[in-house]
Coordinates of C-alpha atoms in Angstrom, one line a residue:
Chain A
M1 CA 94.7 85.1 123.9
S2 CA 90.9 85.0 123.7
E3 CA 89.5 86.1 120.4
S4 CA 86.7 88.0 122.0
A5 CA 89.2 90.4 123.7
G6 CA 89.0 92.6 120.7
T7 CA 85.4 93.6 120.9
S8 CA 84.1 96.5 123.0
A9 CA 80.8 95.1 124.3
P10 CA 81.2 94.1 127.9
H11 CA 79.1 90.9 127.6
D12 CA 81.6 89.6 125.1
H13 CA 84.2 89.3 127.8
P14 CA 83.4 86.3 129.9
H15 CA 87.0 86.1 131.1
G16 CA 87.4 89.9 131.2
H17 CA 89.5 92.1 133.4
G18 CA 86.8 93.1 135.8
S19 CA 83.9 95.5 135.3
E20 CA 86.0 98.6 136.3
G21 CA 88.4 98.1 133.3
E22 CA 85.4 97.7 130.9
T23 CA 83.9 101.0 132.0
R24 CA 87.2 102.7 131.4
R25 CA 87.6 101.2 128.0
D26 CA 84.0 102.1 127.0
F27 CA 84.6 105.6 128.2
L28 CA 87.8 105.9 126.2
A29 CA 86.3 104.5 123.1
L30 CA 83.3 106.8 123.4
A31 CA 85.4 109.9 124.1
A32 CA 87.9 109.1 121.2
T33 CA 85.0 108.5 118.8
A34 CA 83.2 111.7 119.8
F35 CA 86.4 113.7 119.6
A36 CA 87.2 112.4 116.1
G37 CA 83.6 112.8 115.0
I38 CA 83.5 116.5 116.1
G39 CA 86.9 117.0 114.5
A40 CA 85.7 115.6 111.2
A41 CA 82.5 117.7 111.3
V42 CA 84.6 120.9 112.0
A43 CA 87.0 120.0 109.2
L44 CA 84.0 119.9 106.8
W45 CA 83.2 123.6 107.3
P46 CA 86.0 125.2 105.3
F47 CA 84.9 123.0 102.3
I48 CA 81.3 123.9 102.6
D49 CA 82.1 127.6 103.2
S50 CA 84.4 127.7 100.1
M51 CA 81.3 127.3 98.0
N52 CA 79.7 130.5 99.4
P53 CA 80.2 133.7 97.4
A54 CA 83.9 134.7 97.4
A55 CA 85.2 138.1 98.5
D56 CA 85.4 139.4 94.9
T57 CA 81.8 138.3 94.2
L58 CA 80.6 140.1 97.3
A59 CA 82.6 143.2 96.3
L60 CA 80.3 143.5 93.3
S61 CA 77.1 143.3 95.2
S62 CA 75.9 146.9 94.8
I63 CA 75.6 149.1 91.7
D64 CA 74.9 152.8 91.1
V65 CA 72.5 153.6 88.3
D66 CA 72.1 157.0 86.6
I67 CA 68.3 157.3 86.0
A68 CA 68.3 160.8 84.4
P69 CA 68.0 159.5 80.8
I70 CA 65.0 157.3 81.6
A71 CA 61.9 159.1 80.2
V72 CA 58.4 158.8 81.7
G73 CA 56.8 155.6 80.6
Q74 CA 60.1 154.0 79.8
R75 CA 61.4 150.7 81.4
V76 CA 65.1 149.9 81.7
T77 CA 66.8 146.7 82.8
V78 CA 70.2 146.8 84.7
K79 CA 72.2 143.8 85.8
W80 CA 72.7 143.4 89.6
R81 CA 74.3 140.3 91.2
G82 CA 73.9 138.5 87.8
K83 CA 70.1 139.2 87.8
P84 CA 68.0 141.7 85.9
V85 CA 66.6 144.7 87.9
F86 CA 63.6 146.4 86.3
I87 CA 63.6 150.2 86.6
D88 CA 60.2 151.6 85.6
H89 CA 59.6 155.3 85.3
R90 CA 55.8 155.0 85.7
T91 CA 53.2 157.3 84.2
K92 CA 50.4 158.9 86.3
Q93 CA 47.9 156.5 84.8
Q94 CA 50.0 153.4 85.8
I95 CA 50.4 154.7 89.4
D96 CA 46.7 155.3 89.6
E97 CA 45.9 151.8 88.3
A98 CA 48.2 150.2 90.8
R99 CA 46.6 152.1 93.7
A100 CA 43.0 151.5 92.6
V101 CA 43.3 147.8 93.3
N102 CA 41.5 146.2 96.2
I103 CA 44.4 144.9 98.3
A104 CA 42.2 142.1 99.8
E105 CA 41.9 140.4 96.4
L106 CA 45.6 140.1 95.9
R107 CA 47.4 136.8 96.1
D108 CA 50.4 138.5 97.9
P109 CA 48.7 141.5 99.4
Q110 CA 50.9 144.6 99.4
K111 CA 50.1 148.2 98.9
D112 CA 51.8 150.0 96.0
E113 CA 53.0 152.6 98.4
D114 CA 55.0 150.0 100.3
R115 CA 56.7 148.9 97.1
V116 CA 58.2 152.2 96.0
Q117 CA 60.2 155.0 97.6
K118 CA 59.2 157.6 95.0
D119 CA 55.8 157.1 93.3
E120 CA 57.0 157.3 89.8
W121 CA 60.0 155.0 90.2
L122 CA 59.3 151.3 90.5
I123 CA 62.5 149.2 91.1
M124 CA 62.2 145.4 91.3
V125 CA 64.2 142.3 90.7
G126 CA 62.9 141.1 87.3
V127 CA 62.8 137.4 88.1
C128 CA 59.5 135.6 88.0
T129 CA 58.7 134.2 91.5
H130 CA 57.4 131.0 89.9
L131 CA 60.5 129.3 88.4
G132 CA 63.0 132.1 87.7
C133 CA 62.3 133.2 84.1
I134 CA 62.5 136.9 83.2
P135 CA 59.0 138.3 82.6
L136 CA 58.4 140.3 79.3
G137 CA 57.3 143.9 79.3
Q138 CA 60.5 145.8 79.4
K139 CA 60.6 146.5 75.7
Q140 CA 58.2 148.3 73.4
G141 CA 55.8 145.8 71.9
D142 CA 56.4 143.1 74.6
P143 CA 53.2 141.5 75.8
V144 CA 52.4 143.0 79.2
G145 CA 49.4 140.8 80.2
E146 CA 45.9 141.8 81.3
F147 CA 47.1 144.1 84.0
G148 CA 49.5 146.3 82.1
G149 CA 52.6 145.2 84.0
W150 CA 54.7 142.2 83.0
F151 CA 53.9 138.8 81.5
C152 CA 56.1 135.8 82.1
P153 CA 56.5 133.7 78.8
C154 CA 57.4 130.5 80.6
H155 CA 54.2 129.7 82.5
G156 CA 52.0 132.7 81.9
S157 CA 52.3 134.6 85.2
Q158 CA 50.9 138.1 85.0
Y159 CA 52.0 141.1 87.0
D160 CA 50.4 144.5 87.4
T161 CA 51.9 148.0 87.2
S162 CA 53.2 147.6 90.7
G163 CA 54.9 144.3 89.8
R164 CA 52.3 142.3 92.0
I165 CA 51.3 138.9 90.9
R166 CA 47.7 138.9 89.6
K167 CA 47.2 135.8 87.5
G168 CA 49.1 132.6 86.7
P169 CA 51.2 130.2 88.9
A170 CA 53.7 132.5 90.5
P171 CA 53.1 132.7 94.3
L172 CA 54.6 136.1 95.1
N173 CA 55.1 139.7 93.8
L174 CA 58.3 140.6 92.0
P175 CA 60.7 141.3 94.9
V176 CA 61.9 144.8 95.7
P177 CA 65.7 145.0 96.3
S178 CA 67.1 147.3 98.9
Y179 CA 68.1 150.6 97.2
K180 CA 68.4 154.2 98.0
F181 CA 68.3 157.4 96.0
L182 CA 71.7 159.0 96.1
T183 CA 70.4 162.1 94.3
D184 CA 67.2 162.8 92.3
T185 CA 68.9 161.2 89.3
S186 CA 71.0 158.5 90.8
V187 CA 70.1 155.3 92.6
S188 CA 72.3 152.8 94.4
I189 CA 71.0 149.2 94.3
G190 CA 72.1 146.6 96.9
Chain B
M1 CA 80.4 83.4 107.0
S2 CA 80.3 86.0 109.7
T3 CA 79.8 83.7 112.7
S4 CA 82.8 84.6 114.8
S5 CA 82.4 86.6 118.0
N6 CA 84.0 89.5 116.2
A7 CA 81.0 89.8 113.9
P8 CA 78.8 93.0 114.1
K9 CA 75.4 92.8 115.7
K10 CA 72.5 91.5 113.6
N11 CA 70.0 94.0 112.3
G12 CA 66.9 93.3 110.2
I13 CA 67.6 95.9 107.5
V14 CA 71.3 95.0 107.3
E15 CA 70.4 91.3 106.9
W16 CA 67.8 92.0 104.2
I17 CA 70.3 94.0 102.2
D18 CA 73.2 91.6 102.9
Y19 CA 71.2 88.6 101.7
R20 CA 70.8 90.3 98.3
L21 CA 74.0 92.3 98.2
P22 CA 76.6 91.0 100.6
I23 CA 78.5 94.3 101.2
F24 CA 78.2 93.9 105.0
T25 CA 79.6 90.4 104.9
F26 CA 82.3 91.7 102.7
M27 CA 83.2 94.6 104.9
N28 CA 83.1 92.5 108.0
H29 CA 85.4 90.0 106.3
E30 CA 87.9 92.4 105.0
L31 CA 87.9 95.2 107.6
R32 CA 86.9 93.4 110.9
E33 CA 87.8 89.8 111.0
Y34 CA 90.5 90.0 108.3
P35 CA 93.3 87.9 109.9
T36 CA 96.4 90.0 110.3
P37 CA 99.9 89.1 111.5
K38 CA 100.0 90.0 115.2
N39 CA 103.5 91.4 115.0
L40 CA 103.1 94.3 112.6
N41 CA 105.2 97.3 113.7
Y42 CA 104.5 101.0 113.0
W43 CA 106.2 100.8 109.5
W44 CA 103.0 99.0 108.5
N45 CA 100.9 102.1 109.2
F46 CA 102.0 103.8 106.0
G47 CA 99.8 101.8 103.6
S48 CA 96.6 103.1 105.2
L49 CA 98.1 106.6 105.5
A50 CA 98.7 106.5 101.8
G51 CA 95.1 105.5 101.2
I52 CA 93.9 108.4 103.4
M53 CA 96.2 110.8 101.6
L54 CA 94.7 109.8 98.3
V55 CA 91.2 110.6 99.6
V56 CA 92.4 113.9 101.0
M57 CA 94.0 114.8 97.7
I58 CA 90.9 114.0 95.7
L59 CA 88.5 115.9 98.0
T60 CA 90.6 119.0 98.2
G61 CA 91.3 118.8 94.5
I62 CA 87.6 118.7 93.7
F63 CA 87.0 121.9 95.7
L64 CA 90.0 123.6 94.1
A65 CA 88.7 122.7 90.6
M66 CA 85.5 124.6 91.5
N67 CA 87.5 127.8 91.5
Y68 CA 90.4 127.1 89.1
T69 CA 90.4 128.3 85.5
A70 CA 92.6 126.2 83.0
H71 CA 93.5 129.0 80.7
V72 CA 97.0 130.6 80.3
D73 CA 95.5 134.0 80.8
Y74 CA 93.5 133.2 83.9
A75 CA 95.2 130.2 85.6
F76 CA 97.8 132.1 87.6
N77 CA 95.2 134.7 88.7
S78 CA 92.6 132.0 89.5
V79 CA 95.0 130.4 92.0
E80 CA 95.6 133.8 93.6
H81 CA 91.8 134.2 93.6
I82 CA 91.6 130.9 95.5
M83 CA 94.3 132.2 97.9
R84 CA 92.7 135.6 98.6
D85 CA 89.0 135.6 97.8
V86 CA 87.5 132.2 98.1
N87 CA 86.4 131.4 101.7
Y88 CA 89.1 129.1 103.2
G89 CA 90.6 128.8 99.7
W90 CA 94.1 129.2 101.2
L91 CA 93.5 126.3 103.5
I92 CA 92.2 124.0 100.8
R93 CA 95.1 124.8 98.5
Y94 CA 97.7 124.4 101.2
I95 CA 96.2 121.1 102.2
H96 CA 96.4 120.0 98.6
M97 CA 99.9 121.4 98.0
N98 CA 101.5 120.0 101.1
G99 CA 99.4 116.9 100.7
A100 CA 101.3 116.0 97.5
S101 CA 104.6 116.0 99.5
M102 CA 103.0 114.1 102.4
F103 CA 101.6 111.6 100.0
F104 CA 105.0 110.9 98.5
L105 CA 106.7 110.9 101.9
V106 CA 104.3 108.3 103.1
V107 CA 104.5 106.2 99.9
Y108 CA 108.3 106.3 99.9
I109 CA 108.4 105.0 103.5
H110 CA 105.8 102.4 102.5
I111 CA 108.1 101.3 99.6
F112 CA 111.3 101.2 101.7
R113 CA 109.3 99.2 104.3
G114 CA 108.6 96.7 101.5
L115 CA 112.3 96.7 100.5
Y116 CA 113.5 96.0 104.0
Y117 CA 111.0 93.3 104.9
G118 CA 111.0 91.7 101.4
S119 CA 107.4 92.3 100.8
Y120 CA 107.9 92.0 97.0
K121 CA 108.8 88.3 97.3
P122 CA 106.4 85.4 96.4
P123 CA 103.5 85.3 96.5
R124 CA 103.3 89.1 96.5
E125 CA 105.0 90.0 93.2
L126 CA 101.8 91.4 91.6
L127 CA 101.0 93.3 94.8
W128 CA 104.5 94.9 94.4
W129 CA 103.9 95.6 90.7
L130 CA 100.5 97.2 91.3
G131 CA 102.2 99.4 94.0
L132 CA 104.8 100.5 91.5
V133 CA 102.1 101.3 88.9
I134 CA 100.5 103.5 91.6
L135 CA 103.9 105.2 92.1
V136 CA 104.3 105.9 88.4
L137 CA 100.7 107.2 88.2
M138 CA 101.3 109.4 91.2
M139 CA 104.4 110.9 89.6
A140 CA 102.5 111.7 86.5
T141 CA 99.6 113.2 88.4
A142 CA 102.0 115.3 90.6
F143 CA 103.8 116.6 87.6
L144 CA 100.6 117.5 85.8
G145 CA 99.3 119.2 88.9
Y146 CA 102.4 121.2 89.4
V147 CA 101.9 122.8 86.0
L148 CA 98.4 124.1 86.7
P149 CA 99.2 127.2 88.8
W150 CA 101.1 128.4 85.7
G151 CA 104.0 129.9 87.6
Q152 CA 107.5 130.1 86.3
M153 CA 108.5 126.6 87.6
S154 CA 105.2 125.2 86.4
F155 CA 105.9 126.3 82.8
W156 CA 109.6 125.4 82.7
G157 CA 109.1 122.1 84.6
A158 CA 106.5 121.2 82.0
T159 CA 108.8 122.3 79.2
V160 CA 111.7 120.2 80.5
I161 CA 109.7 117.1 81.3
T162 CA 107.8 117.0 78.0
N163 CA 111.1 117.6 76.2
L164 CA 112.4 114.3 77.7
F165 CA 110.3 112.6 75.0
S166 CA 112.3 114.4 72.3
A167 CA 115.1 112.0 73.1
I168 CA 113.3 109.2 71.4
P169 CA 114.9 108.6 68.0
L170 CA 113.0 109.5 64.9
V171 CA 109.5 110.1 66.4
G172 CA 110.7 112.2 69.4
D173 CA 109.9 115.6 68.0
P174 CA 106.4 114.7 66.6
I175 CA 105.6 113.1 70.0
V176 CA 106.5 116.3 71.9
T177 CA 104.4 118.4 69.5
W178 CA 101.6 116.0 70.1
L179 CA 102.0 116.2 73.9
W180 CA 101.9 120.0 73.7
G181 CA 99.1 120.3 71.1
G182 CA 101.3 123.1 69.6
F183 CA 104.9 124.1 69.2
S184 CA 105.5 125.0 72.8
V185 CA 103.9 124.5 76.2
A186 CA 100.8 126.7 75.8
N187 CA 97.1 126.9 76.3
P188 CA 96.2 123.5 74.7
T189 CA 98.9 121.9 77.0
L190 CA 97.5 123.5 80.1
N191 CA 93.9 122.4 79.2
R192 CA 94.8 118.7 78.6
F193 CA 97.1 118.7 81.7
F194 CA 94.1 119.8 83.8
S195 CA 91.9 117.2 82.3
L196 CA 94.4 114.4 82.9
H197 CA 95.3 115.7 86.4
Y198 CA 91.6 115.3 87.3
L199 CA 91.4 111.8 85.6
L200 CA 94.5 110.1 86.9
P201 CA 93.6 110.1 90.7
F202 CA 90.5 108.0 89.9
I203 CA 92.6 105.6 87.9
I204 CA 94.9 105.4 91.0
V205 CA 91.8 104.6 93.1
G206 CA 91.1 101.7 90.7
V207 CA 94.7 100.3 90.9
V208 CA 94.6 100.8 94.7
M209 CA 91.5 98.5 94.7
L210 CA 93.5 95.8 92.8
H211 CA 96.4 96.4 95.2
L212 CA 94.1 95.7 98.1
V213 CA 92.6 92.6 96.5
A214 CA 96.1 91.3 95.9
L215 CA 97.1 92.2 99.5
H216 CA 94.1 90.5 101.1
T217 CA 94.6 87.3 99.1
H218 CA 97.7 86.4 101.0
G219 CA 97.5 88.9 103.8
S220 CA 100.1 91.4 105.0
N221 CA 103.8 90.4 105.2
N222 CA 105.3 91.0 108.7
P223 CA 108.6 92.0 110.3
L224 CA 109.7 88.4 110.6
G225 CA 108.7 87.5 107.1
V226 CA 107.2 84.2 108.3
D227 CA 103.8 83.2 106.8
H228 CA 101.2 84.1 109.5
K229 CA 98.7 81.6 108.1
K230 CA 100.6 78.5 109.2
N231 CA 99.9 79.0 112.9
P232 CA 96.4 80.2 114.0
K233 CA 98.1 81.9 117.0
D234 CA 99.9 84.2 114.7
S235 CA 96.9 86.1 113.4
I236 CA 94.7 88.7 115.1
P237 CA 91.5 90.3 113.7
F238 CA 92.1 93.6 111.9
H239 CA 89.5 95.3 114.0
P240 CA 90.1 96.6 116.7
Y241 CA 93.8 95.9 116.8
Y242 CA 95.0 97.5 113.6
T243 CA 92.1 100.0 113.1
V244 CA 93.2 101.5 116.5
K245 CA 96.8 101.3 115.6
D246 CA 96.2 102.9 112.2
M247 CA 94.1 105.7 113.8
F248 CA 96.8 106.4 116.3
G249 CA 99.4 106.6 113.5
L250 CA 97.0 108.9 111.6
G251 CA 96.8 111.2 114.5
V252 CA 100.5 111.6 114.8
F253 CA 100.8 112.0 111.0
L254 CA 98.1 114.7 110.9
V255 CA 100.0 116.7 113.6
I256 CA 103.0 116.8 111.3
Y257 CA 100.9 117.5 108.2
A258 CA 99.0 120.3 109.9
G259 CA 102.3 121.7 111.1
F260 CA 103.3 122.3 107.6
I261 CA 99.9 123.5 106.4
F262 CA 99.6 126.1 109.1
F263 CA 103.2 127.1 110.0
A264 CA 105.3 126.4 106.9
P265 CA 102.9 126.0 104.0
N266 CA 105.5 126.9 101.3
F267 CA 108.3 124.8 102.8
F268 CA 108.3 122.3 100.0
G269 CA 107.6 124.9 97.2
E270 CA 109.7 127.1 95.1
P271 CA 109.2 130.9 95.5
V272 CA 109.7 131.4 91.8
N273 CA 106.5 129.6 91.1
Y274 CA 104.7 132.7 92.6
V275 CA 105.9 134.5 89.5
M276 CA 103.6 134.1 86.5
A277 CA 104.9 131.9 83.6
N278 CA 107.0 133.7 81.1
P279 CA 107.7 131.7 78.0
L280 CA 110.6 134.1 77.1
Q281 CA 112.6 133.7 80.3
T282 CA 113.9 130.6 82.1
P283 CA 114.5 130.9 85.9
A284 CA 118.1 130.7 87.1
A285 CA 117.6 127.2 88.4
I286 CA 115.1 124.6 87.4
V287 CA 114.4 122.2 90.3
P288 CA 111.6 119.6 90.4
E289 CA 109.7 118.9 93.6
W290 CA 111.8 117.1 96.2
Y291 CA 110.1 113.7 95.6
L292 CA 111.4 113.6 92.0
L293 CA 114.9 114.8 92.8
P294 CA 116.6 111.4 92.9
F295 CA 115.3 110.5 89.4
Y296 CA 116.3 114.0 88.2
A297 CA 119.8 113.4 89.5
I298 CA 120.0 110.2 87.6
L299 CA 118.8 112.0 84.4
R300 CA 121.5 114.7 84.7
S301 CA 124.3 112.4 85.7
I302 CA 124.6 110.9 82.1
P303 CA 126.0 113.3 79.5
D304 CA 123.9 111.8 76.7
K305 CA 120.3 112.9 76.1
L306 CA 118.8 109.5 75.2
A307 CA 120.9 107.5 77.7
G308 CA 120.0 109.9 80.5
V309 CA 116.3 109.5 79.8
I310 CA 116.6 105.7 79.6
A311 CA 118.5 105.7 82.9
M312 CA 115.8 107.8 84.6
F313 CA 112.9 105.7 83.5
G314 CA 115.0 102.5 84.1
A315 CA 115.5 103.6 87.7
I316 CA 111.8 103.1 88.2
F317 CA 111.3 100.1 86.0
I318 CA 114.1 98.1 87.5
L319 CA 112.0 97.9 90.6
F320 CA 109.5 95.8 88.7
L321 CA 112.3 93.2 88.3
L322 CA 113.1 93.2 92.0
P323 CA 111.3 89.9 92.9
W324 CA 113.6 88.1 90.5
L325 CA 116.8 90.1 91.1
D326 CA 116.6 89.2 94.7
S327 CA 116.3 85.4 94.8
S328 CA 116.7 84.9 98.5
K329 CA 114.0 82.7 100.0
V330 CA 114.2 84.7 103.2
R331 CA 111.9 87.8 103.2
S332 CA 112.9 89.9 106.2
A333 CA 116.2 91.7 106.3
T334 CA 116.2 90.9 110.0
F335 CA 117.5 87.4 109.1
R336 CA 119.8 88.6 106.3
P337 CA 123.0 90.1 107.8
I338 CA 124.5 91.3 104.5
Y339 CA 121.3 92.4 102.7
K340 CA 120.4 94.4 105.8
Q341 CA 123.6 96.5 105.3
L342 CA 122.9 96.8 101.6
F343 CA 119.5 98.1 102.4
W344 CA 120.8 101.0 104.5
I345 CA 123.5 101.8 102.0
F346 CA 120.8 101.9 99.3
L347 CA 118.6 104.2 101.4
A348 CA 121.6 106.5 101.9
D349 CA 122.3 106.3 98.2
C350 CA 118.8 107.5 97.4
L351 CA 119.1 110.4 99.8
V352 CA 122.5 111.4 98.2
L353 CA 120.8 111.3 94.8
G354 CA 118.0 113.5 96.2
W355 CA 120.6 116.0 97.5
A356 CA 122.6 115.9 94.2
G357 CA 119.4 116.5 92.2
A358 CA 118.9 119.8 94.0
Q359 CA 122.4 121.1 93.3
H360 CA 123.8 122.8 90.2
P361 CA 125.0 120.0 87.9
E362 CA 128.7 120.9 88.0
G363 CA 131.8 120.1 90.0
A364 CA 131.6 117.9 93.1
P365 CA 127.8 117.6 93.2
L366 CA 127.8 116.3 89.6
L367 CA 130.5 113.8 90.4
I368 CA 128.8 112.6 93.6
G369 CA 125.5 112.4 91.7
R370 CA 127.1 110.2 89.1
L371 CA 128.7 107.9 91.6
A372 CA 125.3 107.6 93.4
A373 CA 123.5 107.0 90.2
A374 CA 125.9 104.3 89.2
Y375 CA 125.6 102.6 92.7
Y376 CA 121.8 102.7 92.3
F377 CA 122.0 100.3 89.4
V378 CA 124.9 98.3 90.8
H379 CA 122.8 97.7 93.9
F380 CA 120.0 96.1 91.8
L381 CA 121.9 94.5 89.0
V382 CA 125.1 93.2 90.7
L383 CA 125.0 93.3 94.5
L384 CA 121.5 92.1 95.1
P385 CA 121.6 89.0 92.8
L386 CA 125.0 88.0 94.3
V387 CA 124.1 88.6 97.9
S388 CA 120.8 86.8 97.6
K389 CA 122.7 83.8 96.1
Y390 CA 125.7 83.6 98.5
E391 CA 124.4 85.2 101.7
K392 CA 123.8 82.7 104.6
P393 CA 120.7 83.9 106.4
R394 CA 120.2 83.4 110.1
P395 CA 117.8 80.7 111.1
L396 CA 114.1 81.6 110.7
P397 CA 111.6 81.1 113.5
E398 CA 109.0 78.5 112.7
S399 CA 106.1 80.9 113.3
I400 CA 105.6 84.4 114.6
S401 CA 104.7 83.1 118.0
T402 CA 107.7 80.8 118.4
P403 CA 110.5 83.4 119.2
V404 CA 108.2 85.1 121.6
L405 CA 107.3 81.9 123.4
A406 CA 110.9 80.9 123.5
K407 CA 111.8 84.1 125.2
T408 CA 109.2 83.8 127.8
E409 CA 110.1 80.2 128.6
K410 CA 113.7 81.3 129.2
A411 CA 112.7 84.1 131.5

């Protein structure tokens, strides 16, 4: 038996079994390898998908919040999908400040009207768009930055009364989650 | 080193790395040109299958551990969470659960292959020993893993097995308390069992490496038991001949394995383990997983606590002495007319022990179990030494190629 009979490259077969046999062998090797390769790739999917949110996690993905007790000028934090959501019952002055801004000067241009469903209720995910810290400004006495909104203690990003980025390293405005008012005093987030 | 025509094609980057860190030369040497006896039959597939099962168990285990909680209050529910909520969690758990049975099935076939063809004989005694160490580690790992779902059988299996150590004179009870980390199987026990269940497979990987180093030192045994290195015509390169054969065997094996996973995932399990552990109520029957039944039968066949435990562990450790209990120079049972029959009787004896281990220990099953347990030791301690001394083996072929060539010349 020739030692080279074991390899698959045709030129390794000086005393081979004719070119027809080699083509057939090449085809079989290629088909089998492709079949096994696709099979292995498909078998990977259940493992990758098992790391996605599980059914019980997804079941907790929306919350209902009673906003009746929140007074004008008060800011409240609720937990949604493990993250803080800021609910700000804005004053007339804060709304006016947010709307007086020249949109063209903003880093992430967005009108205040596009960020709220009802003028006095600002609802946003309270996670700084720089590196994920929670900006200060929810509690009485917190620093709120130069623009009267929120101030991130990690790297000094400053947000205005519409939650838009005005100064500091964060690239984007605080994101607005999907929500809807169930009644005048109840909102469903998520 | 890699100058044969079987060598892979040269590539600049590969050569650069290989000159500094010869992993490619090594892989080429051990996985491509590695000279393998040309007459290996399908019983030689089970070593690579066992290696593949080890990888499957570690991979699925890592993903299960991402969703499992090792706490008595949460463990059972976290397994149900895996089954119901985690995407494909049911699949990963069923692969792991049935994988344990498949792993043992494959390894037992691998061991009996070694028994039939005398693969434990010189110069492969340490290879055999390392394999037995792997078996013992596998049993420990399987036992620890079976406790984790915290079902009724998990809890009472753990209680019974850990209590085996209470048979040790004087220090027995303190040892059991130490194993538990308390005064019964409880949360500290579950925590350490999870930790060790995650650790041991990687130790098995290490011993498997040594097993392979020992294997590749003298090469595989073969169905004739004749050294394949004496005649250059007796060896063929591992690749493609045995890579292809191993892959084909893997395909057949995976069909059977997948059959269990998808159509009978709880075939090997005990329904009562889907009831959460209750420290105040023992189930009607305590049965270990099938792969431990023969040893369980030996334990129960002796009506003395300490002697039973010694016999059970002795049943495994006697295998370490096998290379010296069987002194015959001839490896393969093919040329040993009497040993060949002993082998089949011994295999049947192990199956009988397995059956007896699953029965209630009373009446006929207990008696049969006792006889089978006695024969187990008689086989190793009496029959094997005598047969290997007085048996007259049939003449061995000079090389693997000789009998084949003789046949063709006659034809």
